[in-house]
Amino acid sequence: MVVRLSRHRLLTLLCGVLTALTLVTPTLTAPAQAVANRPDAAAGWLARQLVDGERFEVVFDGVAYPDPGLTLDAVFAFAAAGVADDPAARALAWVTRPDIRDGYLGDGTTEAYAGATAKLTLAVQVRGGDPTAVGGLDLVTRLRSLQAPDGRFTDRSAYGDYSNAFSQSLAILALARTATGVPPTAGEWLAGTRCPDGGYPVLPAQPTCVPDVDATALAVQALRAAGRPADATAGLNWLVSVQRTDGGFTNAAGTANANSTGLAAQALRDGGRPLAWARARSFLVGLQVGCAGVPADRGAVDFDGGTLDRDTLNRATTQAVLGLTGVGYPRLTAVGADPDAPTLPCR
């Protein structure tokens, strides 16, 4: 199924290039029973949620549309946990189908989206593929063509430019794996968006610089990959300063959740902050559905520990796996991953 352009852009706005942050807080009840740190079980649960074993979908106005972005997030989660390699292969094969790929990336002429291009490039690299030859498309060349003279990676579209800190960071992380590396201006541009307190905003050049946990977590990993450790350290220090006493991190609505905490935890371990990572990981473990949960939900990671919300469960689990393992984007690889999707062992 090919997503029409207008719907594609609307869904991009709703879901974001990386992962949509859920801002609705469910009615709170007792949290799911805590389990031992089991990112493999979380990734295994996630693999079993793939539609037709190959993709995720998003529902809009009662209609289900393919969601390549979330599907790629799952590919990263499978690599981080080192499991579900067969589902990961099917998922990437689905995203790189020409009809799905071109609906996600744009046609490359009248429309081309930096974040989507960077994300797919990185996923192909993580899976050990050649991003310069993806069904006849050179993703690296297209990605580099979207860099503006000031270093920012921007979208080319009549529908507007949706590029932000996520797309810039993903572009840097993808290009860091290429032979020619990251253009210095790319790291300079991202570093230049930093707020006075050290955090990074989603969007640059706002009247008031408002740092964001998710954007900062991705930015610090990209800045380290771009050879700018001092700029990354400022972001890591800010993350530590806003970590809650329970180890969690909040989104823009002030809700401590698995999405923000997962990304922050990943950045903290990758950036050499093991104690802060351990606290964040403990928060995530407390959100994982254990053996007291419904069998079909065991292993999944809830968004915020309230009433289990299945509309947010897939997205929460993808990013929670990154935090539970602490494997940074620069180090993600599918090499040696187990082909199967494990379950949470319960008696």
Short mmCIF file of N, CA and C in Angstrom, two decimals, residues 108-275:
data_model
loop_
_atom_site.label_atom_id
_atom_site.label_comp_id
_atom_site.label_asym_id
_atom_site.label_seq_id
_atom_site.Cartn_x
_atom_site.Cartn_y
_atom_site.Cartn_z
N GLY A 108 12.73 12.08 -4.30
CA GLY A 108 14.11 12.52 -4.48
C GLY A 108 14.26 13.74 -5.36
N THR A 109 13.19 14.13 -6.01
CA THR A 109 13.24 15.30 -6.90
C THR A 109 12.40 16.43 -6.34
N THR A 110 11.10 16.25 -6.38
CA THR A 110 10.22 17.31 -5.85
C THR A 110 10.11 17.22 -4.34
N GLU A 111 10.32 16.05 -3.79
CA GLU A 111 10.30 15.91 -2.33
C GLU A 111 11.34 14.89 -1.88
N ALA A 112 12.02 15.26 -0.80
CA ALA A 112 13.01 14.38 -0.19
C ALA A 112 13.14 14.80 1.27
N TYR A 113 13.03 13.82 2.16
CA TYR A 113 12.98 14.12 3.59
C TYR A 113 14.25 13.65 4.29
N ALA A 114 14.93 14.59 4.92
CA ALA A 114 16.23 14.31 5.51
C ALA A 114 16.16 13.29 6.63
N GLY A 115 15.21 13.45 7.54
CA GLY A 115 15.13 12.54 8.67
C GLY A 115 14.84 11.12 8.24
N ALA A 116 13.88 10.96 7.34
CA ALA A 116 13.54 9.63 6.86
C ALA A 116 14.71 9.01 6.11
N THR A 117 15.38 9.79 5.27
CA THR A 117 16.53 9.29 4.51
C THR A 117 17.65 8.86 5.44
N ALA A 118 17.92 9.67 6.46
CA ALA A 118 18.98 9.35 7.41
C ALA A 118 18.64 8.10 8.22
N LYS A 119 17.39 8.00 8.62
CA LYS A 119 16.98 6.86 9.45
C LYS A 119 17.07 5.55 8.69
N LEU A 120 16.64 5.56 7.44
CA LEU A 120 16.73 4.34 6.63
C LEU A 120 18.19 4.01 6.34
N THR A 121 19.00 5.03 6.06
CA THR A 121 20.43 4.80 5.83
C THR A 121 21.06 4.11 7.04
N LEU A 122 20.77 4.62 8.23
CA LEU A 122 21.33 4.05 9.45
C LEU A 122 20.85 2.62 9.67
N ALA A 123 19.59 2.36 9.40
CA ALA A 123 19.05 1.02 9.59
C ALA A 123 19.72 0.02 8.65
N VAL A 124 19.93 0.41 7.40
CA VAL A 124 20.62 -0.46 6.44
C VAL A 124 22.03 -0.75 6.94
N GLN A 125 22.71 0.27 7.45
CA GLN A 125 24.07 0.08 7.98
C GLN A 125 24.08 -0.85 9.18
N VAL A 126 23.13 -0.65 10.10
CA VAL A 126 23.05 -1.50 11.30
C VAL A 126 22.84 -2.96 10.91
N ARG A 127 22.08 -3.18 9.85
CA ARG A 127 21.80 -4.53 9.39
C ARG A 127 22.93 -5.08 8.51
N GLY A 128 23.98 -4.29 8.31
CA GLY A 128 25.14 -4.77 7.55
C GLY A 128 24.99 -4.64 6.05
N GLY A 129 24.02 -3.84 5.59
CA GLY A 129 23.82 -3.66 4.17
C GLY A 129 24.60 -2.48 3.61
N ASP A 130 24.48 -2.29 2.31
CA ASP A 130 25.16 -1.20 1.62
C ASP A 130 24.16 -0.09 1.34
N PRO A 131 24.24 1.04 2.04
CA PRO A 131 23.26 2.11 1.86
C PRO A 131 23.41 2.85 0.53
N THR A 132 24.47 2.57 -0.20
CA THR A 132 24.63 3.22 -1.51
C THR A 132 23.94 2.43 -2.62
N ALA A 133 23.38 1.28 -2.27
CA ALA A 133 22.72 0.44 -3.28
C ALA A 133 21.50 -0.23 -2.66
N VAL A 134 20.45 0.54 -2.48
CA VAL A 134 19.22 0.04 -1.88
C VAL A 134 18.13 0.05 -2.95
N GLY A 135 18.00 -1.06 -3.65
CA GLY A 135 17.04 -1.12 -4.74
C GLY A 135 17.34 -0.11 -5.83
N GLY A 136 18.62 0.10 -6.11
CA GLY A 136 19.03 1.07 -7.13
C GLY A 136 19.15 2.49 -6.63
N LEU A 137 18.94 2.71 -5.34
CA LEU A 137 19.01 4.06 -4.78
C LEU A 137 20.23 4.21 -3.88
N ASP A 138 20.98 5.28 -4.09
CA ASP A 138 22.13 5.61 -3.25
C ASP A 138 21.65 6.54 -2.14
N LEU A 139 21.37 5.97 -0.98
CA LEU A 139 20.84 6.76 0.14
C LEU A 139 21.85 7.78 0.65
N VAL A 140 23.13 7.42 0.64
CA VAL A 140 24.15 8.33 1.16
C VAL A 140 24.25 9.58 0.28
N THR A 141 24.26 9.38 -1.01
CA THR A 141 24.32 10.53 -1.93
C THR A 141 23.09 11.42 -1.77
N ARG A 142 21.93 10.81 -1.66
CA ARG A 142 20.73 11.62 -1.48
C ARG A 142 20.79 12.38 -0.16
N LEU A 143 21.23 11.73 0.90
CA LEU A 143 21.30 12.40 2.19
C LEU A 143 22.24 13.59 2.14
N ARG A 144 23.40 13.41 1.54
CA ARG A 144 24.36 14.52 1.45
C ARG A 144 23.81 15.66 0.60
N SER A 145 22.97 15.34 -0.36
CA SER A 145 22.41 16.39 -1.21
C SER A 145 21.42 17.28 -0.46
N LEU A 146 20.99 16.83 0.70
CA LEU A 146 20.01 17.60 1.48
C LEU A 146 20.67 18.51 2.51
N GLN A 147 21.99 18.55 2.54
CA GLN A 147 22.68 19.43 3.48
C GLN A 147 22.80 20.83 2.91
N ALA A 148 22.35 21.80 3.69
CA ALA A 148 22.44 23.21 3.29
C ALA A 148 23.84 23.74 3.57
N PRO A 149 24.22 24.88 2.99
CA PRO A 149 25.55 25.44 3.20
C PRO A 149 25.91 25.67 4.67
N ASP A 150 24.90 25.94 5.52
CA ASP A 150 25.20 26.18 6.94
C ASP A 150 25.38 24.90 7.73
N GLY A 151 25.21 23.75 7.07
CA GLY A 151 25.42 22.47 7.73
C GLY A 151 24.16 21.73 8.10
N ARG A 152 23.02 22.39 8.04
CA ARG A 152 21.76 21.76 8.42
C ARG A 152 21.24 20.86 7.30
N PHE A 153 20.75 19.68 7.68
CA PHE A 153 20.09 18.80 6.73
C PHE A 153 18.62 19.19 6.69
N THR A 154 18.12 19.51 5.51
CA THR A 154 16.77 20.04 5.37
C THR A 154 15.95 19.19 4.40
N ASP A 155 14.63 19.33 4.52
CA ASP A 155 13.71 18.65 3.61
C ASP A 155 13.54 19.46 2.34
N ARG A 156 13.28 18.77 1.27
CA ARG A 156 12.95 19.42 0.01
C ARG A 156 11.53 19.01 -0.35
N SER A 157 10.59 19.95 -0.15
CA SER A 157 9.19 19.60 -0.35
C SER A 157 8.32 20.85 -0.45
N ALA A 158 7.28 20.75 -1.27
CA ALA A 158 6.31 21.84 -1.36
C ALA A 158 5.45 21.90 -0.11
N TYR A 159 5.52 20.88 0.71
CA TYR A 159 4.71 20.82 1.92
C TYR A 159 5.43 21.41 3.13
N GLY A 160 6.66 21.84 2.96
CA GLY A 160 7.39 22.47 4.06
C GLY A 160 8.61 21.69 4.48
N ASP A 161 9.38 22.29 5.36
CA ASP A 161 10.61 21.69 5.88
C ASP A 161 10.34 21.22 7.31
N TYR A 162 10.39 19.91 7.52
CA TYR A 162 10.13 19.34 8.84
C TYR A 162 11.41 18.94 9.56
N SER A 163 12.55 19.33 9.04
CA SER A 163 13.82 18.93 9.65
C SER A 163 13.96 19.55 11.05
N ASN A 164 14.66 18.84 11.91
CA ASN A 164 14.82 19.27 13.30
C ASN A 164 16.05 18.60 13.91
N ALA A 165 16.16 18.64 15.23
CA ALA A 165 17.32 18.05 15.89
C ALA A 165 17.41 16.55 15.64
N PHE A 166 16.26 15.88 15.56
CA PHE A 166 16.27 14.45 15.31
C PHE A 166 16.85 14.12 13.94
N SER A 167 16.37 14.81 12.91
CA SER A 167 16.86 14.52 11.57
C SER A 167 18.34 14.87 11.43
N GLN A 168 18.78 15.97 12.05
CA GLN A 168 20.20 16.33 12.00
C GLN A 168 21.06 15.28 12.68
N SER A 169 20.60 14.82 13.85
CA SER A 169 21.37 13.82 14.60
C SER A 169 21.43 12.50 13.85
N LEU A 170 20.31 12.08 13.29
CA LEU A 170 20.31 10.83 12.53
C LEU A 170 21.21 10.91 11.31
N ALA A 171 21.22 12.06 10.64
CA ALA A 171 22.09 12.24 9.48
C ALA A 171 23.56 12.11 9.88
N ILE A 172 23.92 12.73 10.99
CA ILE A 172 25.30 12.64 11.48
C ILE A 172 25.65 11.20 11.83
N LEU A 173 24.75 10.51 12.54
CA LEU A 173 25.02 9.13 12.94
C LEU A 173 25.19 8.22 11.73
N ALA A 174 24.39 8.46 10.68
CA ALA A 174 24.51 7.65 9.47
C ALA A 174 25.80 7.95 8.72
N LEU A 175 26.12 9.22 8.56
CA LEU A 175 27.31 9.59 7.80
C LEU A 175 28.59 9.25 8.55
N ALA A 176 28.52 9.15 9.87
CA ALA A 176 29.70 8.76 10.64
C ALA A 176 30.14 7.34 10.30
N ARG A 177 29.26 6.54 9.74
CA ARG A 177 29.59 5.16 9.38
C ARG A 177 30.10 5.04 7.94
N THR A 178 30.16 6.15 7.22
CA THR A 178 30.65 6.13 5.84
C THR A 178 32.14 6.41 5.80
N ALA A 179 32.76 6.11 4.66
CA ALA A 179 34.21 6.28 4.51
C ALA A 179 34.63 7.74 4.63
N THR A 180 33.80 8.66 4.13
CA THR A 180 34.17 10.07 4.17
C THR A 180 33.75 10.77 5.46
N GLY A 181 32.95 10.11 6.26
CA GLY A 181 32.62 10.64 7.57
C GLY A 181 31.62 11.79 7.56
N VAL A 182 31.57 12.49 8.69
CA VAL A 182 30.60 13.56 8.91
C VAL A 182 31.16 14.90 8.45
N PRO A 183 30.44 15.64 7.63
CA PRO A 183 30.90 16.99 7.27
C PRO A 183 31.02 17.84 8.54
N PRO A 184 32.14 18.52 8.76
CA PRO A 184 32.30 19.31 9.98
C PRO A 184 31.17 20.29 10.23
N THR A 185 30.62 20.85 9.16
CA THR A 185 29.55 21.84 9.34
C THR A 185 28.29 21.22 9.93
N ALA A 186 28.11 19.92 9.75
CA ALA A 186 26.92 19.26 10.30
C ALA A 186 26.97 19.27 11.82
N GLY A 187 28.11 18.91 12.38
CA GLY A 187 28.26 18.93 13.83
C GLY A 187 28.25 20.35 14.37
N GLU A 188 28.84 21.26 13.63
CA GLU A 188 28.86 22.66 14.07
C GLU A 188 27.44 23.22 14.16
N TRP A 189 26.62 22.89 13.17
CA TRP A 189 25.25 23.41 13.18
C TRP A 189 24.47 22.86 14.38
N LEU A 190 24.60 21.55 14.61
CA LEU A 190 23.88 20.95 15.73
C LEU A 190 24.37 21.52 17.06
N ALA A 191 25.68 21.64 17.21
CA ALA A 191 26.22 22.20 18.45
C ALA A 191 25.74 23.63 18.68
N GLY A 192 25.55 24.36 17.59
CA GLY A 192 25.12 25.75 17.69
C GLY A 192 23.69 25.94 18.14
N THR A 193 22.91 24.85 18.18
CA THR A 193 21.52 24.96 18.63
C THR A 193 21.39 24.80 20.14
N ARG A 194 22.47 24.50 20.82
CA ARG A 194 22.41 24.20 22.26
C ARG A 194 21.86 25.37 23.06
N CYS A 195 21.02 25.04 24.04
CA CYS A 195 20.46 26.05 24.94
C CYS A 195 21.51 26.45 25.98
N PRO A 196 21.35 27.60 26.63
CA PRO A 196 22.32 28.05 27.63
C PRO A 196 22.56 27.05 28.76
N ASP A 197 21.54 26.24 29.10
CA ASP A 197 21.71 25.29 30.20
C ASP A 197 22.37 23.98 29.77
N GLY A 198 22.67 23.83 28.49
CA GLY A 198 23.37 22.65 28.00
C GLY A 198 22.53 21.65 27.24
N GLY A 199 21.20 21.73 27.40
CA GLY A 199 20.32 20.83 26.67
C GLY A 199 20.11 21.29 25.24
N TYR A 200 19.50 20.42 24.43
CA TYR A 200 19.27 20.72 23.02
C TYR A 200 17.77 20.75 22.74
N PRO A 201 17.32 21.71 21.93
CA PRO A 201 15.90 21.81 21.61
C PRO A 201 15.54 20.94 20.40
N VAL A 202 14.25 20.68 20.23
CA VAL A 202 13.81 19.97 19.03
C VAL A 202 13.98 20.86 17.81
N LEU A 203 13.55 22.11 17.93
CA LEU A 203 13.63 23.08 16.83
C LEU A 203 14.59 24.20 17.19
N PRO A 204 15.45 24.61 16.26
CA PRO A 204 16.40 25.69 16.54
C PRO A 204 15.76 27.05 16.37
N ALA A 205 16.47 28.06 16.81
CA ALA A 205 16.12 29.46 16.54
C ALA A 205 14.72 29.84 16.99
N GLN A 206 14.30 29.31 18.14
CA GLN A 206 13.03 29.73 18.72
C GLN A 206 13.26 30.94 19.62
N PRO A 207 12.22 31.76 19.86
CA PRO A 207 12.39 32.94 20.73
C PRO A 207 12.98 32.58 22.08
N THR A 208 12.56 31.42 22.62
CA THR A 208 13.12 30.90 23.87
C THR A 208 13.62 29.50 23.61
N CYS A 209 14.87 29.26 23.94
CA CYS A 209 15.45 27.94 23.72
C CYS A 209 14.97 26.99 24.82
N VAL A 210 14.21 25.99 24.44
CA VAL A 210 13.64 25.04 25.40
C VAL A 210 14.26 23.66 25.16
N PRO A 211 15.11 23.19 26.04
CA PRO A 211 15.74 21.89 25.83
C PRO A 211 14.74 20.75 25.96
N ASP A 212 14.99 19.69 25.24
CA ASP A 212 14.09 18.53 25.20
C ASP A 212 14.90 17.28 25.48
N VAL A 213 14.37 16.40 26.33
CA VAL A 213 15.11 15.20 26.71
C VAL A 213 15.41 14.32 25.50
N ASP A 214 14.40 14.05 24.69
CA ASP A 214 14.59 13.16 23.55
C ASP A 214 15.60 13.73 22.55
N ALA A 215 15.43 15.01 22.23
CA ALA A 215 16.34 15.66 21.29
C ALA A 215 17.77 15.68 21.82
N THR A 216 17.92 15.95 23.11
CA THR A 216 19.25 16.00 23.71
C THR A 216 19.90 14.62 23.71
N ALA A 217 19.12 13.59 24.02
CA ALA A 217 19.66 12.23 24.06
C ALA A 217 20.21 11.81 22.71
N LEU A 218 19.51 12.17 21.65
CA LEU A 218 19.98 11.81 20.32
C LEU A 218 21.14 12.72 19.89
N ALA A 219 21.05 14.00 20.25
CA ALA A 219 22.09 14.95 19.86
C ALA A 219 23.44 14.60 20.47
N VAL A 220 23.47 14.21 21.74
CA VAL A 220 24.76 13.94 22.37
C VAL A 220 25.44 12.73 21.72
N GLN A 221 24.65 11.76 21.30
CA GLN A 221 25.24 10.61 20.61
C GLN A 221 25.80 11.02 19.25
N ALA A 222 25.07 11.89 18.56
CA ALA A 222 25.53 12.37 17.26
C ALA A 222 26.77 13.23 17.40
N LEU A 223 26.80 14.09 18.40
CA LEU A 223 27.94 14.99 18.59
C LEU A 223 29.20 14.21 18.93
N ARG A 224 29.06 13.16 19.71
CA ARG A 224 30.22 12.31 19.99
C ARG A 224 30.71 11.64 18.71
N ALA A 225 29.75 11.20 17.87
CA ALA A 225 30.13 10.57 16.61
C ALA A 225 30.77 11.57 15.66
N ALA A 226 30.42 12.84 15.81
CA ALA A 226 30.97 13.90 14.95
C ALA A 226 32.29 14.45 15.49
N GLY A 227 32.78 13.89 16.59
CA GLY A 227 34.04 14.35 17.15
C GLY A 227 33.94 15.64 17.93
N ARG A 228 32.79 15.87 18.58
CA ARG A 228 32.59 17.08 19.37
C ARG A 228 32.22 16.68 20.81
N PRO A 229 33.17 16.09 21.54
CA PRO A 229 32.87 15.58 22.88
C PRO A 229 32.48 16.66 23.87
N ALA A 230 33.03 17.84 23.76
CA ALA A 230 32.68 18.91 24.72
C ALA A 230 31.21 19.30 24.58
N ASP A 231 30.74 19.39 23.35
CA ASP A 231 29.33 19.73 23.13
C ASP A 231 28.43 18.60 23.63
N ALA A 232 28.87 17.36 23.46
CA ALA A 232 28.10 16.23 23.96
C ALA A 232 28.08 16.22 25.48
N THR A 233 29.19 16.55 26.10
CA THR A 233 29.27 16.56 27.56
C THR A 233 28.29 17.55 28.16
N ALA A 234 28.15 18.70 27.52
CA ALA A 234 27.19 19.70 28.02
C ALA A 234 25.78 19.11 28.03
N GLY A 235 25.43 18.38 26.98
CA GLY A 235 24.11 17.76 26.91
C GLY A 235 23.96 16.64 27.93
N LEU A 236 24.99 15.85 28.13
CA LEU A 236 24.93 14.79 29.13
C LEU A 236 24.76 15.37 30.53
N ASN A 237 25.48 16.44 30.81
CA ASN A 237 25.34 17.08 32.13
C ASN A 237 23.91 17.57 32.34
N TRP A 238 23.31 18.10 31.27
CA TRP A 238 21.93 18.58 31.40
C TRP A 238 20.99 17.41 31.65
N LEU A 239 21.20 16.29 30.95
CA LEU A 239 20.35 15.13 31.17
C LEU A 239 20.42 14.66 32.62
N VAL A 240 21.61 14.58 33.16
CA VAL A 240 21.77 14.17 34.56
C VAL A 240 21.05 15.14 35.49
N SER A 241 21.09 16.42 35.16
CA SER A 241 20.48 17.44 36.03
C SER A 241 18.96 17.38 36.06
N VAL A 242 18.34 16.83 35.00
CA VAL A 242 16.87 16.78 34.96
C VAL A 242 16.33 15.38 35.24
N GLN A 243 17.21 14.43 35.55
CA GLN A 243 16.74 13.08 35.87
C GLN A 243 15.98 13.09 37.18
N ARG A 244 14.85 12.44 37.22
CA ARG A 244 14.03 12.37 38.42
C ARG A 244 14.68 11.46 39.46
N THR A 245 14.23 11.59 40.71
CA THR A 245 14.79 10.76 41.77
C THR A 245 14.49 9.28 41.56
N ASP A 246 13.41 8.97 40.82
CA ASP A 246 13.10 7.57 40.53
C ASP A 246 13.84 7.05 39.31
N GLY A 247 14.68 7.90 38.71
CA GLY A 247 15.47 7.49 37.56
C GLY A 247 14.86 7.82 36.22
N GLY A 248 13.58 8.23 36.20
CA GLY A 248 12.90 8.49 34.95
C GLY A 248 13.16 9.86 34.38
N PHE A 249 12.72 10.05 33.14
CA PHE A 249 12.81 11.33 32.45
C PHE A 249 11.42 11.67 31.90
N THR A 250 11.13 12.96 31.85
CA THR A 250 9.80 13.40 31.42
C THR A 250 9.81 13.93 30.00
N ASN A 251 8.63 13.91 29.38
CA ASN A 251 8.46 14.51 28.06
C ASN A 251 8.03 15.96 28.22
N ALA A 252 7.66 16.61 27.13
CA ALA A 252 7.30 18.02 27.18
C ALA A 252 6.07 18.29 28.04
N ALA A 253 5.23 17.26 28.23
CA ALA A 253 4.04 17.41 29.05
C ALA A 253 4.32 17.16 30.52
N GLY A 254 5.57 16.83 30.85
CA GLY A 254 5.93 16.59 32.24
C GLY A 254 5.66 15.19 32.73
N THR A 255 5.39 14.25 31.82
CA THR A 255 5.09 12.87 32.20
C THR A 255 6.34 12.01 32.10
N ALA A 256 6.73 11.39 33.21
CA ALA A 256 7.85 10.45 33.17
C ALA A 256 7.41 9.23 32.37
N ASN A 257 8.20 8.84 31.39
CA ASN A 257 7.73 7.81 30.47
C ASN A 257 8.88 6.97 29.90
N ALA A 258 8.49 5.85 29.28
CA ALA A 258 9.47 4.91 28.74
C ALA A 258 10.19 5.46 27.52
N ASN A 259 9.49 6.26 26.71
CA ASN A 259 10.11 6.78 25.49
C ASN A 259 11.29 7.69 25.81
N SER A 260 11.03 8.74 26.58
CA SER A 260 12.08 9.69 26.92
C SER A 260 13.17 9.03 27.76
N THR A 261 12.76 8.21 28.72
CA THR A 261 13.74 7.56 29.59
C THR A 261 14.59 6.57 28.80
N GLY A 262 13.99 5.88 27.84
CA GLY A 262 14.75 4.93 27.03
C GLY A 262 15.86 5.61 26.25
N LEU A 263 15.53 6.71 25.58
CA LEU A 263 16.54 7.43 24.81
C LEU A 263 17.60 8.05 25.72
N ALA A 264 17.16 8.62 26.84
CA ALA A 264 18.12 9.23 27.76
C ALA A 264 19.06 8.18 28.34
N ALA A 265 18.50 7.03 28.72
CA ALA A 265 19.33 5.96 29.28
C ALA A 265 20.37 5.49 28.29
N GLN A 266 19.95 5.34 27.04
CA GLN A 266 20.89 4.94 25.99
C GLN A 266 22.03 5.94 25.88
N ALA A 267 21.69 7.23 25.85
CA ALA A 267 22.71 8.28 25.72
C ALA A 267 23.64 8.30 26.93
N LEU A 268 23.09 8.08 28.11
CA LEU A 268 23.89 8.14 29.33
C LEU A 268 24.93 7.02 29.38
N ARG A 269 24.51 5.81 29.03
CA ARG A 269 25.50 4.73 29.04
C ARG A 269 26.52 4.92 27.94
N ASP A 270 26.05 5.31 26.75
CA ASP A 270 26.97 5.52 25.63
C ASP A 270 27.94 6.65 25.94
N GLY A 271 27.48 7.62 26.75
CA GLY A 271 28.32 8.77 27.08
C GLY A 271 29.13 8.61 28.36
N GLY A 272 29.15 7.39 28.92
CA GLY A 272 29.99 7.14 30.09
C GLY A 272 29.42 7.62 31.41
N ARG A 273 28.10 7.55 31.56
CA ARG A 273 27.44 7.90 32.83
C ARG A 273 26.72 6.67 33.37
N PRO A 274 27.47 5.67 33.84
CA PRO A 274 26.87 4.38 34.21
C PRO A 274 25.88 4.46 35.37
N LEU A 275 26.13 5.30 36.37
CA LEU A 275 25.22 5.36 37.51
C LEU A 275 23.87 5.96 37.11
#
